Every structure is written in structure tokens, then in C-alpha cells.
Amino acid sequence: MRLFYAVFLPEEVRAALVEAQTKVRPFRGWKPVPPHQLHLTLLFLGERPEEELPDYLALGHRLARLEAPFRARLRGTGYFPNEGTPRVWFAKAEAEGFLRLAEGLRAGVEELLGEEAVRIPGWDKPFKPHITLARRKAPAPRVPPVLFGLEWPVEGFALVRSELKPKGPVYTVLEKFSLRG
Ligand code: 2AM
């Protein structure tokens, strides 16, 4: 199972992001993320054996009991990579809480998998909280930046399954964890 932990977004944040996505819609090379799939990844686990699922559920519940809800801010848009040909257009999000959650999940997964954790794709990359707005599939220009002035309350996160299909990934929320710290 391909798995990741993520924060999904309230309707008003999604609406602002969907509005921003109109900037890339004229260019066929940009594939916007469907509105219901917009999310902020806290930790990508990659392909994991199904028997590990209870461990990832338990980790989510344990962390959610420790961490309190918090407010997050949506900043401007940016590109990965920033230099050269962009692959991803994203909206930057800011909150100490995202860093705490990402760090807590990472520590928990390290405890579960030990040395094997380093084999998770992207494990060595620093956590940069962002919401992918569009992926570049074919030549398409960069678009001017969009600035957001939005804040929203983050009250939980989820363990998500990703299935890679020809038309794009299909995400299924396996479990939601409410922050109760
Ligand atoms: P992205 O939006 O920046 O591509 C499901 O694939 C989610 O996990 C996506 O939000 C993706 O981030 C994130 N992710 C993080 N590292 C990844 C990796 N090495 N491969 C695929 N997805 C990754």
C-alpha cells in the first residue's frame, strides 16, 4: 500500500486554492490537482506492506493525543524545483504545528522501522509544508505568483492511501486523527 499522512483543507481554503488554479488552467501542460484532493503532506511513507497498517494507525492516534489544534497560514505560491524546469506549482503553508506533526510522525516511523526508514523515498529531504496546486506534465510556462492572506484552524490529520491510476492518483482517507493535546 502506498501511504502518506496529510492534512486536508476546509472549504474556504480550498476555494482560494481553486481560484489560484485558474492561472494555470489555460496551459495544457499544467495538470491541476482536483479540488477534493488538495492536501498538505506531513510524511510520505511510500509503498508499505499491509501488515504495517495498524502501526501507522496507532502512531497517528498517539500523536493526535499529544498535539493541540493550531492555526495555519497560507502564503504565496512557488515552484519545485525553484531553478530550471518546474515540476510542481504549490502554495506555501506556515505553522509551527505542521513542523511538530511532521517531526512527531518521522520520529514514530523511525522507531517502527529503524534503519529501514532511510529507504522511504524522500526521507532525506527537509520538510517543506506546501499544498501542490498543479503538476507539470508537458512544456508550460511559469505563471505569476499568487498571494494568499488566509488563516485556518488545523484540527486533525489523516492517514491516506494513494493508488496510482492512469488518470492520476486516487486518494482514500483510511483514518482521521483529531488533535486533542
Ligand atoms: P507533492 O504533492 O509535493 O508531490 C502523495 O504522493 C503525496 O506525498 C503528495 O502530496 C506528494 O507530495 C507527497 N510526497 C512526498 N514525497 C514523495 C515522494 N518521494 N514520492 C511521491 N510523493 C511524495
PDB file of C-alpha atoms and ligand atoms in Angstrom:
ATOM      1  CA  MET A   1       0.000   0.000   0.000  1.00  0.00           C
ATOM      2  CA  ARG A   2       1.251   3.441  -0.904  1.00  0.00           C
ATOM      3  CA  LEU A   3       0.632   5.583   2.167  1.00  0.00           C
ATOM      4  CA  PHE A   4       1.090   9.112   3.460  1.00  0.00           C
ATOM      5  CA  TYR A   5      -0.029  11.295   6.352  1.00  0.00           C
ATOM      6  CA  ALA A   6      -1.702  14.537   5.326  1.00  0.00           C
ATOM      7  CA  VAL A   7      -3.803  17.483   6.406  1.00  0.00           C
ATOM      8  CA  PHE A   8      -6.916  18.142   4.340  1.00  0.00           C
ATOM      9  CA  LEU A   9      -8.353  21.635   3.999  1.00  0.00           C
ATOM     10  CA  PRO A  10     -11.560  23.421   4.936  1.00  0.00           C
ATOM     11  CA  GLU A  11     -13.835  24.652   2.177  1.00  0.00           C
ATOM     12  CA  GLU A  12     -12.732  28.332   2.265  1.00  0.00           C
ATOM     13  CA  VAL A  13      -9.056  27.416   1.874  1.00  0.00           C
ATOM     14  CA  ARG A  14      -9.889  25.004  -0.941  1.00  0.00           C
ATOM     15  CA  ALA A  15     -11.915  27.729  -2.650  1.00  0.00           C
ATOM     16  CA  ALA A  16      -8.952  30.154  -2.533  1.00  0.00           C
ATOM     17  CA  LEU A  17      -6.647  27.478  -3.964  1.00  0.00           C
ATOM     18  CA  VAL A  18      -9.098  26.559  -6.711  1.00  0.00           C
ATOM     19  CA  GLU A  19      -9.317  30.254  -7.621  1.00  0.00           C
ATOM     20  CA  ALA A  20      -5.492  30.366  -7.840  1.00  0.00           C
ATOM     21  CA  GLN A  21      -5.526  27.280 -10.076  1.00  0.00           C
ATOM     22  CA  THR A  22      -7.336  29.298 -12.781  1.00  0.00           C
ATOM     23  CA  LYS A  23      -3.888  30.827 -13.554  1.00  0.00           C
ATOM     24  CA  VAL A  24      -2.539  27.530 -14.898  1.00  0.00           C
ATOM     25  CA  ARG A  25      -5.764  26.252 -16.445  1.00  0.00           C
ATOM     26  CA  PRO A  26      -5.089  27.894 -19.859  1.00  0.00           C
ATOM     27  CA  PHE A  27      -1.889  25.840 -20.199  1.00  0.00           C
ATOM     28  CA  ARG A  28      -2.416  22.194 -21.042  1.00  0.00           C
ATOM     29  CA  GLY A  29       0.993  21.175 -19.722  1.00  0.00           C
ATOM     30  CA  TRP A  30      -0.124  22.003 -16.165  1.00  0.00           C
ATOM     31  CA  LYS A  31      -2.384  19.409 -14.559  1.00  0.00           C
ATOM     32  CA  PRO A  32      -4.242  20.986 -11.627  1.00  0.00           C
ATOM     33  CA  VAL A  33      -4.879  18.814  -8.564  1.00  0.00           C
ATOM     34  CA  PRO A  34      -8.649  18.131  -8.303  1.00  0.00           C
ATOM     35  CA  PRO A  35     -10.202  20.305  -5.523  1.00  0.00           C
ATOM     36  CA  HIS A  36     -11.173  17.389  -3.260  1.00  0.00           C
ATOM     37  CA  GLN A  37      -7.612  16.042  -3.409  1.00  0.00           C
ATOM     38  CA  LEU A  38      -5.835  19.246  -2.330  1.00  0.00           C
ATOM     39  CA  HIS A  39      -3.815  18.442   0.794  1.00  0.00           C
ATOM     40  CA  LEU A  40      -0.637  19.125   2.724  1.00  0.00           C
ATOM     41  CA  THR A  41       1.588  16.059   3.115  1.00  0.00           C
ATOM     42  CA  LEU A  42       3.068  15.671   6.598  1.00  0.00           C
ATOM     43  CA  LEU A  43       5.006  12.499   5.830  1.00  0.00           C
ATOM     44  CA  PHE A  44       5.209  10.283   2.767  1.00  0.00           C
ATOM     45  CA  LEU A  45       5.654   6.592   3.595  1.00  0.00           C
ATOM     46  CA  GLY A  46       5.787   5.177   0.078  1.00  0.00           C
ATOM     47  CA  GLU A  47       4.880   1.547  -0.624  1.00  0.00           C
ATOM     48  CA  ARG A  48       4.462  -0.335   2.686  1.00  0.00           C
ATOM     49  CA  PRO A  49       3.387  -3.911   3.490  1.00  0.00           C
ATOM     50  CA  GLU A  50      -0.265  -4.059   4.536  1.00  0.00           C
ATOM     51  CA  GLU A  51       0.582  -5.691   7.867  1.00  0.00           C
ATOM     52  CA  GLU A  52       2.266  -2.454   8.998  1.00  0.00           C
ATOM     53  CA  LEU A  53      -1.019  -0.540   8.705  1.00  0.00           C
ATOM     54  CA  PRO A  54      -2.037  -0.999  12.384  1.00  0.00           C
ATOM     55  CA  ASP A  55       1.298   0.529  13.429  1.00  0.00           C
ATOM     56  CA  TYR A  56       0.717   3.640  11.308  1.00  0.00           C
ATOM     57  CA  LEU A  57      -2.831   3.971  12.659  1.00  0.00           C
ATOM     58  CA  ALA A  58      -1.591   3.643  16.247  1.00  0.00           C
ATOM     59  CA  LEU A  59       1.135   6.224  15.603  1.00  0.00           C
ATOM     60  CA  GLY A  60      -1.425   8.706  14.231  1.00  0.00           C
ATOM     61  CA  HIS A  61      -3.701   8.250  17.253  1.00  0.00           C
ATOM     62  CA  ARG A  62      -0.833   8.533  19.714  1.00  0.00           C
ATOM     63  CA  LEU A  63       0.483  11.770  18.187  1.00  0.00           C
ATOM     64  CA  ALA A  64      -3.010  13.285  17.922  1.00  0.00           C
ATOM     65  CA  ARG A  65      -3.473  12.767  21.660  1.00  0.00           C
ATOM     66  CA  LEU A  66      -0.284  14.746  22.327  1.00  0.00           C
ATOM     67  CA  GLU A  67      -0.653  17.639  19.893  1.00  0.00           C
ATOM     68  CA  ALA A  68      -3.121  20.521  20.176  1.00  0.00           C
ATOM     69  CA  PRO A  69      -5.093  22.123  17.338  1.00  0.00           C
ATOM     70  CA  PHE A  70      -3.367  25.179  15.830  1.00  0.00           C
ATOM     71  CA  ARG A  71      -3.837  27.931  13.274  1.00  0.00           C
ATOM     72  CA  ALA A  72      -2.073  27.761   9.920  1.00  0.00           C
ATOM     73  CA  ARG A  73      -1.374  30.484   7.355  1.00  0.00           C
ATOM     74  CA  LEU A  74      -1.432  30.204   3.619  1.00  0.00           C
ATOM     75  CA  ARG A  75       1.389  32.178   1.972  1.00  0.00           C
ATOM     76  CA  GLY A  76       2.293  32.688  -1.680  1.00  0.00           C
ATOM     77  CA  THR A  77       2.851  30.234  -4.498  1.00  0.00           C
ATOM     78  CA  GLY A  78       6.184  28.746  -5.546  1.00  0.00           C
ATOM     79  CA  TYR A  79       7.795  26.045  -7.679  1.00  0.00           C
ATOM     80  CA  PHE A  80       9.652  22.799  -7.086  1.00  0.00           C
ATOM     81  CA  PRO A  81      12.346  22.899  -8.208  1.00  0.00           C
ATOM     82  CA  ASN A  82      12.710  26.632  -7.973  1.00  0.00           C
ATOM     83  CA  GLU A  83      15.545  26.714 -10.513  1.00  0.00           C
ATOM     84  CA  GLY A  84      15.236  25.334 -14.018  1.00  0.00           C
ATOM     85  CA  THR A  85      12.180  23.450 -15.189  1.00  0.00           C
ATOM     86  CA  PRO A  86       9.424  23.352 -12.570  1.00  0.00           C
ATOM     87  CA  ARG A  87       7.711  20.054 -11.835  1.00  0.00           C
ATOM     88  CA  VAL A  88       5.245  21.240  -9.216  1.00  0.00           C
ATOM     89  CA  TRP A  89       3.410  24.513  -8.519  1.00  0.00           C
ATOM     90  CA  PHE A  90       2.493  24.834  -4.867  1.00  0.00           C
ATOM     91  CA  ALA A  91       1.076  27.108  -2.189  1.00  0.00           C
ATOM     92  CA  LYS A  92       3.285  27.523   0.844  1.00  0.00           C
ATOM     93  CA  ALA A  93       1.708  26.957   4.245  1.00  0.00           C
ATOM     94  CA  GLU A  94       3.094  28.044   7.583  1.00  0.00           C
ATOM     95  CA  ALA A  95       2.568  26.866  11.141  1.00  0.00           C
ATOM     96  CA  GLU A  96       4.777  25.598  13.898  1.00  0.00           C
ATOM     97  CA  GLY A  97       2.168  22.861  14.287  1.00  0.00           C
ATOM     98  CA  PHE A  98       2.943  21.353  10.859  1.00  0.00           C
ATOM     99  CA  LEU A  99       6.589  21.037  11.847  1.00  0.00           C
ATOM    100  CA  ARG A 100       5.658  19.420  15.151  1.00  0.00           C
ATOM    101  CA  LEU A 101       3.352  16.912  13.467  1.00  0.00           C
ATOM    102  CA  ALA A 102       5.827  16.088  10.710  1.00  0.00           C
ATOM    103  CA  GLU A 103       8.616  15.668  13.254  1.00  0.00           C
ATOM    104  CA  GLY A 104       6.464  13.501  15.540  1.00  0.00           C
ATOM    105  CA  LEU A 105       5.445  11.233  12.655  1.00  0.00           C
ATOM    106  CA  ARG A 106       9.000  10.966  11.434  1.00  0.00           C
ATOM    107  CA  ALA A 107      10.267  10.033  14.889  1.00  0.00           C
ATOM    108  CA  GLY A 108       7.484   7.452  15.244  1.00  0.00           C
ATOM    109  CA  VAL A 109       8.220   5.870  11.861  1.00  0.00           C
ATOM    110  CA  GLU A 110      11.911   5.783  12.687  1.00  0.00           C
ATOM    111  CA  GLU A 111      11.060   3.930  15.873  1.00  0.00           C
ATOM    112  CA  LEU A 112       8.911   1.448  13.931  1.00  0.00           C
ATOM    113  CA  LEU A 113      11.230   0.809  11.007  1.00  0.00           C
ATOM    114  CA  GLY A 114      14.678   1.533  12.413  1.00  0.00           C
ATOM    115  CA  GLU A 115      17.374   1.661   9.736  1.00  0.00           C
ATOM    116  CA  GLU A 116      14.856   0.752   7.054  1.00  0.00           C
ATOM    117  CA  ALA A 117      13.222   4.202   7.344  1.00  0.00           C
ATOM    118  CA  VAL A 118      16.008   5.769   5.274  1.00  0.00           C
ATOM    119  CA  ARG A 119      14.783   3.733   2.285  1.00  0.00           C
ATOM    120  CA  ILE A 120      11.493   5.686   2.200  1.00  0.00           C
ATOM    121  CA  PRO A 121      11.624   7.876  -0.938  1.00  0.00           C
ATOM    122  CA  GLY A 122      12.352  11.474   0.035  1.00  0.00           C
ATOM    123  CA  TRP A 123      13.254  10.555   3.639  1.00  0.00           C
ATOM    124  CA  ASP A 124      16.434  12.655   3.464  1.00  0.00           C
ATOM    125  CA  LYS A 125      14.629  15.753   2.134  1.00  0.00           C
ATOM    126  CA  PRO A 126      13.764  18.581   4.545  1.00  0.00           C
ATOM    127  CA  PHE A 127      10.054  19.003   5.314  1.00  0.00           C
ATOM    128  CA  LYS A 128       8.607  21.991   3.434  1.00  0.00           C
ATOM    129  CA  PRO A 129       4.925  22.392   4.231  1.00  0.00           C
ATOM    130  CA  HIS A 130       3.110  23.006   0.946  1.00  0.00           C
ATOM    131  CA  ILE A 131      -0.036  22.200  -0.967  1.00  0.00           C
ATOM    132  CA  THR A 132       0.589  21.056  -4.518  1.00  0.00           C
ATOM    133  CA  LEU A 133      -1.721  23.016  -6.828  1.00  0.00           C
ATOM    134  CA  ALA A 134      -0.630  21.609 -10.180  1.00  0.00           C
ATOM    135  CA  ARG A 135       1.893  19.221 -11.686  1.00  0.00           C
ATOM    136  CA  ARG A 136       3.670  19.963 -14.942  1.00  0.00           C
ATOM    137  CA  LYS A 137       3.237  17.104 -17.400  1.00  0.00           C
ATOM    138  CA  ALA A 138       4.393  18.838 -20.589  1.00  0.00           C
ATOM    139  CA  PRO A 139       6.022  22.132 -21.522  1.00  0.00           C
ATOM    140  CA  ALA A 140       4.076  25.009 -19.960  1.00  0.00           C
ATOM    141  CA  PRO A 141       5.121  28.435 -18.714  1.00  0.00           C
ATOM    142  CA  ARG A 142       5.544  29.611 -15.142  1.00  0.00           C
ATOM    143  CA  VAL A 143       2.647  31.777 -14.057  1.00  0.00           C
ATOM    144  CA  PRO A 144       2.833  34.949 -11.910  1.00  0.00           C
ATOM    145  CA  PRO A 145       2.785  34.350  -8.146  1.00  0.00           C
ATOM    146  CA  VAL A 146      -0.448  34.365  -6.205  1.00  0.00           C
ATOM    147  CA  LEU A 147      -0.503  35.730  -2.659  1.00  0.00           C
ATOM    148  CA  PHE A 148      -2.983  34.459  -0.085  1.00  0.00           C
ATOM    149  CA  GLY A 149      -3.900  36.162   3.156  1.00  0.00           C
ATOM    150  CA  LEU A 150      -5.709  33.262   4.747  1.00  0.00           C
ATOM    151  CA  GLU A 151      -5.568  31.568   8.118  1.00  0.00           C
ATOM    152  CA  TRP A 152      -7.380  28.442   9.134  1.00  0.00           C
ATOM    153  CA  PRO A 153      -7.663  26.135  12.131  1.00  0.00           C
ATOM    154  CA  VAL A 154      -5.997  22.729  11.799  1.00  0.00           C
ATOM    155  CA  GLU A 155      -7.868  20.267  13.947  1.00  0.00           C
ATOM    156  CA  GLY A 156      -6.595  16.968  12.681  1.00  0.00           C
ATOM    157  CA  PHE A 157      -4.748  14.963  10.073  1.00  0.00           C
ATOM    158  CA  ALA A 158      -5.243  11.703   8.236  1.00  0.00           C
ATOM    159  CA  LEU A 159      -3.561   8.533   7.032  1.00  0.00           C
ATOM    160  CA  VAL A 160      -4.169   8.330   3.302  1.00  0.00           C
ATOM    161  CA  ARG A 161      -3.807   5.597   0.735  1.00  0.00           C
ATOM    162  CA  SER A 162      -2.685   6.621  -2.738  1.00  0.00           C
ATOM    163  CA  GLU A 163      -3.398   4.422  -5.735  1.00  0.00           C
ATOM    164  CA  LEU A 164      -1.626   5.375  -8.917  1.00  0.00           C
ATOM    165  CA  LYS A 165      -4.057   5.179 -11.840  1.00  0.00           C
ATOM    166  CA  PRO A 166      -3.572   6.170 -15.478  1.00  0.00           C
ATOM    167  CA  LYS A 167      -5.712   9.285 -14.957  1.00  0.00           C
ATOM    168  CA  GLY A 168      -3.806  10.315 -11.835  1.00  0.00           C
ATOM    169  CA  PRO A 169      -3.588   9.257  -8.196  1.00  0.00           C
ATOM    170  CA  VAL A 170      -6.710   8.289  -6.263  1.00  0.00           C
ATOM    171  CA  TYR A 171      -6.550   9.135  -2.563  1.00  0.00           C
ATOM    172  CA  THR A 172      -8.555   7.319   0.099  1.00  0.00           C
ATOM    173  CA  VAL A 173      -8.599   8.554   3.687  1.00  0.00           C
ATOM    174  CA  LEU A 174      -8.058   5.420   5.797  1.00  0.00           C
ATOM    175  CA  GLU A 175      -8.333   7.132   9.190  1.00  0.00           C
ATOM    176  CA  LYS A 176      -8.732  10.623  10.618  1.00  0.00           C
ATOM    177  CA  PHE A 177      -6.913  11.715  13.777  1.00  0.00           C
ATOM    178  CA  SER A 178      -8.317  14.644  15.796  1.00  0.00           C
ATOM    179  CA  LEU A 179      -5.771  16.778  17.644  1.00  0.00           C
ATOM    180  CA  ARG A 180      -6.592  16.624  21.349  1.00  0.00           C
ATOM    181  CA  GLY A 181      -3.388  17.673  23.136  1.00  0.00           C
TER     182      GLY A 181
HETATM  183  P1  2AM B   1       3.810  16.543  -3.710  1.00  0.00           P
HETATM  184  O1  2AM B   1       2.397  16.998  -3.670  1.00  0.00           O
HETATM  185  O2  2AM B   1       4.780  17.642  -3.408  1.00  0.00           O
HETATM  186  O3  2AM B   1       4.138  15.777  -4.964  1.00  0.00           O
HETATM  187  C1  2AM B   1       1.239  11.636  -2.267  1.00  0.00           C
HETATM  188  O4  2AM B   1       2.110  11.243  -3.264  1.00  0.00           O
HETATM  189  C2  2AM B   1       1.769  12.845  -1.545  1.00  0.00           C
HETATM  190  O5  2AM B   1       3.024  12.529  -0.944  1.00  0.00           O
HETATM  191  C3  2AM B   1       1.981  14.072  -2.410  1.00  0.00           C
HETATM  192  O6  2AM B   1       1.437  15.196  -1.728  1.00  0.00           O
HETATM  193  C4  2AM B   1       3.467  14.206  -2.527  1.00  0.00           C
HETATM  194  O7  2AM B   1       3.960  15.496  -2.497  1.00  0.00           O
HETATM  195  C5  2AM B   1       3.951  13.550  -1.267  1.00  0.00           C
HETATM  196  N1  2AM B   1       5.299  13.038  -1.429  1.00  0.00           N
HETATM  197  C6  2AM B   1       6.355  13.399  -0.674  1.00  0.00           C
HETATM  198  N2  2AM B   1       7.452  12.747  -1.051  1.00  0.00           N
HETATM  199  C7  2AM B   1       7.099  11.970  -2.087  1.00  0.00           C
HETATM  200  C8  2AM B   1       7.815  11.073  -2.926  1.00  0.00           C
HETATM  201  N3  2AM B   1       9.119  10.836  -2.766  1.00  0.00           N
HETATM  202  N4  2AM B   1       7.128  10.476  -3.905  1.00  0.00           N
HETATM  203  C9  2AM B   1       5.806  10.720  -4.082  1.00  0.00           C
HETATM  204  N5  2AM B   1       5.083  11.535  -3.316  1.00  0.00           N
HETATM  205  C10 2AM B   1       5.722  12.172  -2.335  1.00  0.00           C
END
